[in-house]
Amino acid sequence: MEVADIISISKPSKFEDVDSDIEMSDGEEPRDNGIVTPGELVTDDPVWMKGHGTYFLKDNTYSSVAGNVSRVNRLLSVIPLRGKYQPETGDHVVGRITEVGNKRWKVDIGAKQDAVLMLGSVNLPGGVLRRKSESDELQMRNFLKEGDLLNAEVQTVFNNGSASLHTRSLKYGKLRNGIFLTVPSSLVIKSKNHSHDLPGDVSVILGVNGFVWLNKTNKSTSNSVVNNKLQSTIDSKGNYDPGKGSVSITRLEEESSWEIYSDKNDKISATVRDNITRYYNVIKALSHGELGITEQRINLGYQASLQFGNIGKLIEIESMENICQDIITNERMRGSM
Amino acid sequence: MQLSPAERDYLYDSLCLQTPIRPDARNLYQFRPLEAKTTFLPGSNGSARLRMVDGGECIVSIKSKVVKNESVNSLLECDIDIQGHRDDSNFVSNLKYNLTNLLTKNFPFDALRLTKKYSFKLFIDCIVISHTSYPLTIISLATYLALKTTRLPLLVSEIDDEEVEEQPTFSDDWEDSRLLHEITGQTFQPPIMITVGVIGKNLLFDPSLEEEQVLENGLIISFYNNKAITPISNMNLALNANKDNYKGIDQSLIISAINMVNKYCSAVIHALDTLIEQDDEVDGTIF
C-alpha cells in the first residue's frame, strides 16, 4: 500500500513569475478585453460613461473589480472574473429552497439575494388547466420544502437584482436520483441547452449559476432535445411513430401527477453511481483548472479520466491538472480552440 | 447545511453499499488532498498552515515562554479560534478540550524542562479560517506539523540552578536552536486525531461535509507512536443538519475502526514527515 493511496500532502503550488506582456496603459484609450485589477486606471478620458465595476475620481475612471474591460458604444464597464452570480432572464438555474412563504418559495440560487418562486409559476399535480386554490397554498410544503433542490428558469429580474423563477416546463422541477455540486458561476458557459445526457446513463444539469446536478438519466423524460427528435421519427425497433417523443399536452397532464414532487429515488445501479462520481470528479477537475464547463469538455474529461482505473485518484491535484491538460490538447487537435 | 431528502437517500444508499461509493470516489481509507507549509511565521517558534481542497484552512502557531516550574500546572496551553463560532460555544470548547487532553497526555514534557527551577511553556494557537467538515482532523494535523518544526533556543546557563539566584540565559544564535526531538534525543511524533464516519457497516476516514450529513455516527480516534490510543470518543459530526441519521454504534465497528486506524494512519504520519523534510528550503511561497 502506497502512502499516496491514503493521503497526499503537498506544498502550496508556487506562482510562477509572469512577465507582464501588457504595458500599463496611460489611459488614453481603454483596452478592450484587457484585464484590470481593482484601483487600476482604465481611462482618463472623461467622455466615457461609467458602467458597472468602475468608479470615477478627478476625471479618471478606475476599475473597482478584477475583470475584463468591456465597451459598449460609450459605456465602459468592467465585468468581474469572479463574484456572485447575477441572474438574467432566461437563465437555466439550479436552486435550493430556503424558505416557504406566502404563496411563494425563496430559492437560493447563489446570487446576492434569494430568488422567489411563486406558487403560480409551478406545475401542480392535476394538469395545466387547473386553478390554484387555497388548499394548494396550505400544502405548499408537500410540493417543495426547505432544502429541496429544483431546476428552474429565471422569469424576470427585478430592479434590485433579485430574480423570479418559474418551472412551467417539463424539463424543470424537483431534482432526484443524483448528486449536487457547485462550481464558480463564471465557468459555466451560457448555451442553448443546459441539460445534457452523457454516456454511461448519466445526465447533467449545468445551472448557469454554477450549481450542477448529476443524476441517472431518466428514460421517459430524456433531457436531451436531440434524443426526442430521434425518437419521434424512429424508435428502437425501427418503427415510425409520429407523436412519440414530442411533448404533447396530454403528456404534460400525465406527468403533472404527484410523481413530479416525489422525494423517492429510483433504483440506481452501482455502475451508474460509479459513473456519476466519475463525472463529479471531472467537473471538479475542470473547475480546478479554471476551464469553462461545457458538455463537450465534460465528455472529453470523461474520456481522459478513463486512464485512471481508480476514480478516487482523480481528486489529487496532479490528476486534475492532467485531465485539464488532456482536454486542452484534445481541443487544439480538433481545432476547436 | 441542508440536503434534500432525495440527495440524502442517494448519498446514504451509495455509502451503505457493500463496496461503498463516496461522492468523490475516494477509498474508505483515503483522505482528501492537503496543501501545507511550515515555519512561515517569523515571530513564532513553530508554525504550520494547512489547506484542504474543499477550502478548509487552519493556521497553527506555537510560542514559548520561560516559566517557573511551581507557578504553572501545565506546560502546554492550547487555544482554538474558529471563524464564525463564539469562543465559549460548545463546538469550540469541545475541540479545545479534545486537543488539550490529547496533547497533555502524550507529550515528552522532558524536552521543555530547562533547569531545576525553570521550564518552557508552549502556547499552541490554532486559527481555523474556514472549514466545511468537522475541523478536528485539520487542526490536529496542522498542530503535528507545527510541533514537529518548533525550535527552542539553546540554554547556555547552568542546568542546576537550585542554589543560585540566576535566571536562565540563552544562546543569541538562532542557528543553535533545537527541535523538540533533538532536545530529548528520541524520535518525537506528536499525537494526531482522526475522524472516522460510521454508516451502516462501513467506516470512512475524513468524511466530507455532504457525507457528514448522512452518517450514523462519528468516531474520533487518537493515534500516537504508530498505534491507535485513547482518547477515543464518538460524536455527531453533522452540524446544523435539518435531519440526522444519528444512531447508536455497534461495538464491533469500534474495533474495526481501531484496526483501520492502526493499518493506515502511519501513512499519514509518513506523508507529514516527508512534507517537513521537503519544506526545509525557504522559497517564500506560503500560498
Coordinates of C-alpha atoms in Angstrom, one line a residue, chain A residues 1-155:
Chain A
M1 CA 0.0 0.0 0.0
E2 CA 1.5 3.3 -1.0
V3 CA 1.2 6.4 1.1
A4 CA -0.3 8.3 -1.9
D5 CA -3.2 6.0 -1.9
I6 CA -4.1 7.1 1.6
I7 CA -3.2 10.8 1.8
S8 CA -1.3 13.3 -0.3
I9 CA 0.1 16.4 1.3
S10 CA 1.9 18.8 -1.0
K11 CA 3.5 22.2 -0.7
P12 CA 1.4 25.1 -1.9
S13 CA 2.0 25.5 -5.6
K14 CA 4.4 28.2 -6.5
F15 CA 3.2 31.1 -8.5
E16 CA 5.5 31.4 -11.5
D17 CA 6.7 34.9 -12.1
V18 CA 4.8 36.1 -15.1
D19 CA 6.5 38.6 -17.2
S20 CA 3.8 41.1 -17.8
D21 CA 3.3 41.5 -21.5
I22 CA 0.8 44.2 -21.0
E23 CA 2.1 47.7 -20.6
M24 CA 0.3 49.7 -18.0
S25 CA -1.9 51.8 -20.0
D26 CA -1.5 55.6 -19.8
G27 CA -5.2 55.7 -20.0
E28 CA -5.8 57.3 -23.4
E29 CA -7.8 54.5 -24.9
P30 CA -9.3 51.8 -22.7
R31 CA -8.1 48.4 -23.9
D32 CA -10.9 46.2 -25.0
N33 CA -11.0 42.9 -23.1
G34 CA -7.9 43.9 -21.2
I35 CA -7.8 42.5 -17.7
V36 CA -7.7 45.2 -15.0
T37 CA -7.3 44.9 -11.2
P38 CA -9.1 47.0 -8.6
G39 CA -7.9 50.5 -8.4
E40 CA -6.2 50.3 -11.9
L41 CA -6.7 53.3 -14.1
V42 CA -9.0 52.3 -17.0
T43 CA -9.1 55.6 -18.8
D44 CA -8.5 59.3 -18.1
D45 CA -10.8 60.4 -21.0
P46 CA -13.9 61.8 -19.4
V47 CA -16.1 61.1 -22.5
W48 CA -16.6 57.5 -21.4
M49 CA -19.8 56.7 -19.5
K50 CA -19.1 54.9 -16.2
G51 CA -20.7 51.5 -16.0
H52 CA -20.7 48.7 -13.5
G53 CA -17.4 47.8 -11.9
T54 CA -15.9 51.2 -12.3
Y55 CA -15.5 54.4 -10.2
F56 CA -14.7 57.9 -11.1
L57 CA -12.2 60.2 -9.4
K58 CA -11.0 63.5 -10.8
D59 CA -11.9 62.8 -14.4
N60 CA -10.2 59.4 -14.3
T61 CA -12.1 56.1 -14.5
Y62 CA -10.8 53.3 -12.3
S63 CA -11.8 49.7 -12.1
S64 CA -13.4 48.6 -8.8
V65 CA -13.2 44.9 -9.5
A66 CA -10.7 42.5 -11.1
G67 CA -12.1 41.6 -14.5
N68 CA -12.3 42.3 -18.2
V69 CA -12.9 45.8 -19.6
S70 CA -16.0 45.9 -21.8
R71 CA -17.0 48.7 -24.1
V72 CA -20.4 49.1 -25.5
N73 CA -20.6 52.3 -27.5
R74 CA -19.5 54.9 -25.0
L75 CA -20.4 52.8 -21.9
L76 CA -17.4 51.5 -20.1
S77 CA -17.8 48.7 -17.6
V78 CA -15.6 46.0 -16.0
I79 CA -17.0 42.5 -15.9
P80 CA -15.7 40.8 -12.8
L81 CA -13.9 37.4 -13.2
R82 CA -15.4 36.0 -10.0
G83 CA -18.2 37.1 -7.9
K84 CA -21.8 36.2 -7.1
Y85 CA -24.0 35.0 -9.9
Q86 CA -26.1 37.7 -11.5
P87 CA -29.4 36.4 -12.7
E88 CA -30.6 37.2 -16.2
T89 CA -33.9 36.4 -17.7
G90 CA -33.9 33.0 -19.4
D91 CA -31.1 31.5 -17.4
H92 CA -31.5 27.9 -16.6
V93 CA -30.6 27.6 -12.9
V94 CA -30.5 25.0 -10.2
G95 CA -31.5 26.2 -6.7
R96 CA -32.3 25.1 -3.2
I97 CA -35.4 26.1 -1.3
T98 CA -34.6 28.1 1.8
E99 CA -38.0 29.3 2.9
V100 CA -41.7 28.6 2.3
G101 CA -43.7 31.8 2.5
N102 CA -46.9 33.4 1.5
K103 CA -47.8 31.9 -2.0
R104 CA -44.1 31.8 -2.7
W105 CA -40.9 29.9 -2.1
K106 CA -37.5 31.5 -1.5
V107 CA -34.8 29.8 -3.5
D108 CA -31.0 30.0 -3.0
I109 CA -29.5 30.3 -6.5
G110 CA -26.1 31.6 -5.3
A111 CA -27.0 35.2 -6.2
K112 CA -26.8 38.2 -3.8
Q113 CA -30.5 37.7 -2.9
D114 CA -32.6 34.6 -2.8
A115 CA -34.9 34.3 -5.8
V116 CA -38.6 33.9 -5.5
L117 CA -40.7 31.1 -7.0
M118 CA -44.4 32.0 -6.9
L119 CA -46.9 29.3 -6.4
G120 CA -48.4 30.4 -9.7
S121 CA -45.2 29.7 -11.5
V122 CA -45.0 25.9 -10.9
N123 CA -46.8 23.0 -12.4
L124 CA -49.1 21.4 -9.8
P125 CA -50.4 17.9 -9.9
G126 CA -53.5 17.7 -11.9
G127 CA -52.5 19.3 -15.2
V128 CA -52.3 22.6 -16.9
L129 CA -55.9 23.7 -16.8
R130 CA -56.1 23.6 -13.0
R131 CA -56.6 26.6 -10.9
K132 CA -54.6 27.3 -7.8
S133 CA -56.8 27.1 -4.8
E134 CA -56.5 27.9 -1.1
S135 CA -55.8 24.3 -0.4
D136 CA -52.7 24.5 -2.6
E137 CA -51.5 27.4 -0.5
L138 CA -51.9 25.4 2.6
Q139 CA -50.0 22.4 1.3
M140 CA -47.1 24.2 -0.3
R141 CA -44.6 22.2 1.8
N142 CA -46.0 19.0 0.2
F143 CA -44.7 20.3 -3.2
L144 CA -41.5 21.8 -2.2
K145 CA -40.0 22.2 1.3
E146 CA -36.8 23.7 2.8
G147 CA -33.7 22.0 1.4
D148 CA -35.3 20.7 -1.7
L149 CA -33.4 21.1 -5.0
L150 CA -35.0 22.1 -8.2
N151 CA -34.1 23.4 -11.6
A152 CA -35.9 26.4 -13.0
E153 CA -35.7 29.2 -15.4
V154 CA -35.3 32.9 -14.5
Q155 CA -38.5 34.5 -15.5

